C-alpha positions as semicolon CSV with decimal commas, in nm:
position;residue;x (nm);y (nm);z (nm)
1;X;0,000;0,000;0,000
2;X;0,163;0,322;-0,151
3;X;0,191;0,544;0,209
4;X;0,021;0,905;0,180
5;X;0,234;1,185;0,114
6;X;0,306;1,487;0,400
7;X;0,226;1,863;0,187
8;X;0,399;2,080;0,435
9;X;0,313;2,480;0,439
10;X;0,573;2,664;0,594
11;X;0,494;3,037;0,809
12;X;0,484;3,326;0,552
13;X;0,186;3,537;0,645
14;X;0,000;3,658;0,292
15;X;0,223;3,442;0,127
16;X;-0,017;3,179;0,189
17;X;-0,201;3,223;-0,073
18;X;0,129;3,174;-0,301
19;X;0,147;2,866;-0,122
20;X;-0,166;2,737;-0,166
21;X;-0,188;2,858;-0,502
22;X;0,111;2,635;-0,578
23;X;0,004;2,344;-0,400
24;X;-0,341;2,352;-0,603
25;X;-0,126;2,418;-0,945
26;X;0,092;2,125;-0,861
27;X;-0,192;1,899;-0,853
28;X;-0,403;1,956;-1,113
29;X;-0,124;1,896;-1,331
30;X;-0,075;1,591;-1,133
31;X;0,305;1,616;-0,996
32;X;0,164;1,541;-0,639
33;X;-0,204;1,410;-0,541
34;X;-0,379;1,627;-0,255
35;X;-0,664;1,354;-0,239
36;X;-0,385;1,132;-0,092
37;X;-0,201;1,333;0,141
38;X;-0,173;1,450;0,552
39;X;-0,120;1,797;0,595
40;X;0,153;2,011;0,783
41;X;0,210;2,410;0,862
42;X;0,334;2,677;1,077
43;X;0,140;3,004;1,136
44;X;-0,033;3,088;0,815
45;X;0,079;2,747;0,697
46;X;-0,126;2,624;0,978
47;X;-0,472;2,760;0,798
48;X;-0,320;2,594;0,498
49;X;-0,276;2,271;0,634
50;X;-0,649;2,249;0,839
51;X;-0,805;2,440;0,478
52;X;-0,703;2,141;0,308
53;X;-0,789;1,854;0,539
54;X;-1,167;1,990;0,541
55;X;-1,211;2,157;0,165
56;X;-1,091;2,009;-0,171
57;X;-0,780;2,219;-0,366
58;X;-1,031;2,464;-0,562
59;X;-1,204;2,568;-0,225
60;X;-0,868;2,659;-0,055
61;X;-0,765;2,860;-0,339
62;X;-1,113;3,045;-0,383
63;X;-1,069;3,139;0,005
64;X;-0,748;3,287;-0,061
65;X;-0,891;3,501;-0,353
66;X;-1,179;3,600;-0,221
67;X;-1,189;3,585;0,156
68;X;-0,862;3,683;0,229
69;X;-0,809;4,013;0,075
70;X;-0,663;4,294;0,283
71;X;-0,498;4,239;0,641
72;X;-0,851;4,356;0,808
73;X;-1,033;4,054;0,638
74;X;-0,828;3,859;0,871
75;X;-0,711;4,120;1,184
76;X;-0,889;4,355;1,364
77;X;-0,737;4,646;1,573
78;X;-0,810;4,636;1,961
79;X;-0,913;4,985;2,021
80;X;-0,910;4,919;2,431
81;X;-0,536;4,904;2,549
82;X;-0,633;4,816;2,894
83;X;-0,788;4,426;2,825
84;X;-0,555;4,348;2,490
85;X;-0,217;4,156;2,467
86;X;-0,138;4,265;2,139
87;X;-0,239;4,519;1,881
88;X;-0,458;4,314;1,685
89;X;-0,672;4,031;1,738
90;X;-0,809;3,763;1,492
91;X;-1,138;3,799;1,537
92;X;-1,246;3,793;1,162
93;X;-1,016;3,536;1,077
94;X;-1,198;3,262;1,328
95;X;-1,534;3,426;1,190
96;X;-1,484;3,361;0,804
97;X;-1,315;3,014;0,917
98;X;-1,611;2,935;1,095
99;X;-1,867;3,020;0,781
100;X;-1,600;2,798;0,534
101;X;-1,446;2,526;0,679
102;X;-1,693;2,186;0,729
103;X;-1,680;2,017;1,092
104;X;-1,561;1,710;0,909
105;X;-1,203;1,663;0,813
106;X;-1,092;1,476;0,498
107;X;-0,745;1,449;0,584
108;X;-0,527;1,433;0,879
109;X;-0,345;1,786;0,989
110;X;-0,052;1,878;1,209
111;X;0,065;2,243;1,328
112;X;0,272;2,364;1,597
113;X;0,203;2,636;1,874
114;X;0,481;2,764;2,111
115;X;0,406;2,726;2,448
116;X;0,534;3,057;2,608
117;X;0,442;2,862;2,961
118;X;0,669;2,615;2,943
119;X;0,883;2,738;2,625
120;X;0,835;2,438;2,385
121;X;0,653;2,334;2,109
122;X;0,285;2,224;2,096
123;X;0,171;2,004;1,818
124;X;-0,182;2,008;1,743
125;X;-0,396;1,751;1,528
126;X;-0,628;1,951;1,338
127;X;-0,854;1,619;1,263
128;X;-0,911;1,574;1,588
129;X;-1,031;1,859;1,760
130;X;-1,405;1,998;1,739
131;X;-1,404;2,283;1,496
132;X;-1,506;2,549;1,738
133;X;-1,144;2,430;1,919
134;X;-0,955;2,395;1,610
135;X;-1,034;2,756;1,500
136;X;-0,911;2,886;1,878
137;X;-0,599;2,710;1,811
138;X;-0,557;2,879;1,468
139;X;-0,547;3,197;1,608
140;X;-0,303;3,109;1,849
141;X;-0,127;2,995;1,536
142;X;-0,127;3,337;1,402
143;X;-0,081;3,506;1,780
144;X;0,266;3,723;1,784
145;X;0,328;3,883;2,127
146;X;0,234;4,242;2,128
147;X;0,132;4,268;1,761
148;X;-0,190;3,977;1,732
149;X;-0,308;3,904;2,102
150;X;-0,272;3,507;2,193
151;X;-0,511;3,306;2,336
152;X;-0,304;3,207;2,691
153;X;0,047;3,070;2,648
154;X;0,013;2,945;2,314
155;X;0,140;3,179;2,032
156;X;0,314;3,113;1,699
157;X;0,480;2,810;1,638
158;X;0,739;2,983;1,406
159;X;0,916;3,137;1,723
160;X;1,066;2,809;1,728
161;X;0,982;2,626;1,427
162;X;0,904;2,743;1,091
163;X;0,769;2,451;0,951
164;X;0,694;2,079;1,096
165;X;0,927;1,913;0,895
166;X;1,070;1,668;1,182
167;X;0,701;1,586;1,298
168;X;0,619;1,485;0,944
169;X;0,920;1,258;0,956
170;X;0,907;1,151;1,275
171;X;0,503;1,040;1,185
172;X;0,646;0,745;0,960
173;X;0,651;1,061;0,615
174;X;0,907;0,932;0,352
175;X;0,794;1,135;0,043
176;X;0,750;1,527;0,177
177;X;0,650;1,818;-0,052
178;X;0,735;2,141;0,127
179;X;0,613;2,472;0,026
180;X;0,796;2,839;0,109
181;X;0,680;3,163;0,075
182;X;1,015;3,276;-0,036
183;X;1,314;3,184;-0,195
184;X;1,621;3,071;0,006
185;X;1,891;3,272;-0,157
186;X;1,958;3,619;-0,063
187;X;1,805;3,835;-0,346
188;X;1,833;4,243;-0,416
189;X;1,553;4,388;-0,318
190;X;1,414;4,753;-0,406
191;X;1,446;4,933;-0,103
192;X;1,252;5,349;-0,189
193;X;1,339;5,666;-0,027
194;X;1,143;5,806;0,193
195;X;0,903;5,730;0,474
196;X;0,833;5,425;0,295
197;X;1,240;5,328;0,293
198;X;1,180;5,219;0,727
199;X;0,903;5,010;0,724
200;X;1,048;4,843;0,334
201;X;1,347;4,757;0,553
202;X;1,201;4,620;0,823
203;X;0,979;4,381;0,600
204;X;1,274;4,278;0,402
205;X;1,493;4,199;0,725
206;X;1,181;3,996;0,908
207;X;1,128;3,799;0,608
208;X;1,516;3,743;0,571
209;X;1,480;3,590;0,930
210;X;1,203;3,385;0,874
211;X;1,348;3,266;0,543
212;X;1,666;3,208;0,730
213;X;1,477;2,983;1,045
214;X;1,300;2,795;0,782
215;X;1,633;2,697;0,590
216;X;1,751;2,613;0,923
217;X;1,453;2,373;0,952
218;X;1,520;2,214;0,677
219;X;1,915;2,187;0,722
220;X;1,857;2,034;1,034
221;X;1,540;1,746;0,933
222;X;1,762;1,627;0,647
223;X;2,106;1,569;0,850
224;X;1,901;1,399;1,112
225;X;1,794;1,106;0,873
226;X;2,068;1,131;0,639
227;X;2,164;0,738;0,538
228;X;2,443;0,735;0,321
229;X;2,390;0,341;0,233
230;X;1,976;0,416;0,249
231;X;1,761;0,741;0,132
232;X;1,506;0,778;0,435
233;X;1,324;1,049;0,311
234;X;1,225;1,225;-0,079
235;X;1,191;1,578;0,001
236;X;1,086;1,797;-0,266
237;X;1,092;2,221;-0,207
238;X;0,864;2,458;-0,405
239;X;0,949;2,766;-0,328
240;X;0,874;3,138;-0,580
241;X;1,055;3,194;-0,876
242;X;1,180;3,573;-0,737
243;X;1,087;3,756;-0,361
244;X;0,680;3,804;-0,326
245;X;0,544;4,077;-0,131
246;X;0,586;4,151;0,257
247;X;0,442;3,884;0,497
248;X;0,206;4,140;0,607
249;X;0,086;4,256;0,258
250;X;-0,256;4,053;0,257
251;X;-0,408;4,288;0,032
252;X;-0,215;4,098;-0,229
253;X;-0,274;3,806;-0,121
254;X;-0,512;3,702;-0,366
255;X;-0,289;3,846;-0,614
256;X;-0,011;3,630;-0,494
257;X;-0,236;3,327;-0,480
258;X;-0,313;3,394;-0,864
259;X;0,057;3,375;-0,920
260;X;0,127;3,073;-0,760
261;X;-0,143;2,898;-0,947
262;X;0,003;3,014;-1,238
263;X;0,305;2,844;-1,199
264;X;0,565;3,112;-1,138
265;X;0,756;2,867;-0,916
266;X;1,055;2,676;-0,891
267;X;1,145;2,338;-0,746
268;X;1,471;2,382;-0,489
269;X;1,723;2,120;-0,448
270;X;1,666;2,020;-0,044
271;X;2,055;1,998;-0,044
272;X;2,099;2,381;-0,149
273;X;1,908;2,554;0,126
């Protein structure tokens, strides 16, 4: 019996849509099957990986393009700074997640939470928690201290880990498909003058860091089951064919969904991260 495949989404914010855009492109031209796979993420790879446990490959990209289409489809600001623990919360995110995703899962699916308690990470299994829980644990998914309020302890599992990889492994995964938002070489990026030249920066060095965790990630899974006389694993990367947009940038989020479905992408030798 041919064992299912692990899709893993890493963390990328509004690169999610890429993601899934890539994932959906991917199979209809049938290099992978989604019908015959468990699902993995991290943060925004976390909606990912639940999305397309419950809904088929079409649904998860129509939620990108349409649902998902400026940051306060998914954030809202807290306007009372004495009861928040964070600028934002995710209140329409768990909203529109609760009108499109179906109580039933299709597919098994894994994402990780930090535990700021106990500083370690939290795996949860998306199949098997009730949907009203599943969508509390998604926004903790998304939760980053003092910018999206958390729901207790539990924040974003990219503090940590940027993508599941070693869970997928360490679940009895052999072939792995592993989507980024970004490319893991350092690229020139178009930095204006200006007021816009501070916040350009910053976006440019928190992605850099992300990227930078995730290739870490990655580094790290493959040296741990390395077999010289055996291959353990078949990891294949997808990653974009040149930098998207900022993490935050969700009003382009259906734009970069669009692209990703178009097949502006490039598969990434696991060995050259």
């Amino acid at each position: 019996m041919t064992k299912k495949i692990a899709v893993l989404f890493s963390g990328s914010g509004a690169k999610g849509g890429f993601q899934a855009g890539m994932a959906c492109h991917l199979h209809n031209s049938g290099e992978i099957n989604l019908d015959y796979a468990d699902y993995y993420g991290t943060s925004s790879g976390a909606i990912n990986a639940v999305a397309f446990s419950k809904l088929s490959p079409e649904q998860v990209l129509k939620m990108w393009v349409t649902r998902i289409y400026n940051i306060s489809s998914v954030f809202k600001l807290n306007k009372n700074p004495f009861r928040w623990n964070g600028i934002f919360n995710a209140e329409p995110l768990s909203k529109f997640l609760l009108d499109v995703l179906p109580p039933v899962s299709h597919a098994a699916s894994t994402f990780n939470l930090f535990d700021l308690s106990v500083g370690s990470l939290k795996y949860i299994r998306g199949h098997q928690e009730s949907l009203p829980s599943l969508i509390n644990y998604i926004k903790s998914a998304v939760a980053i201290p003092g910018i999206v309020e958390s729901v207790g302890p539990l924040v974003d599992g990219g503090a940590k880990e940027l993508c599941p990889l070693r869970q997928a492994i360490d679940d009895g995964h052999t072939e792995l498909v592993l989507f980024m938002g970004d490319i893991p070489q350092a690229t020139p990026r178009y930095i204006p003058y200006g007021l816009k030249a501070p916040m350009t920066m910053g976006f440019a060095f928190v992605d850099s860091l992300l990227n930078s965790i995730l290739c870490h990630d990655i580094r790290a899974a493959i040296a741990k089951n390395y077999d010289p006389k055996k291959q353990k694993i078949n990891l294949k990367i997808y990653a974009p064919k040149k930098p998207l947009s900022h993490a935050l940038d969700f009003s382009n989020s259906s734009a970069m969904a669009g692209l990703g479905y178009s097949g502006e992408y490039i598969c990434i030798d696991p060995y050259n991260v």
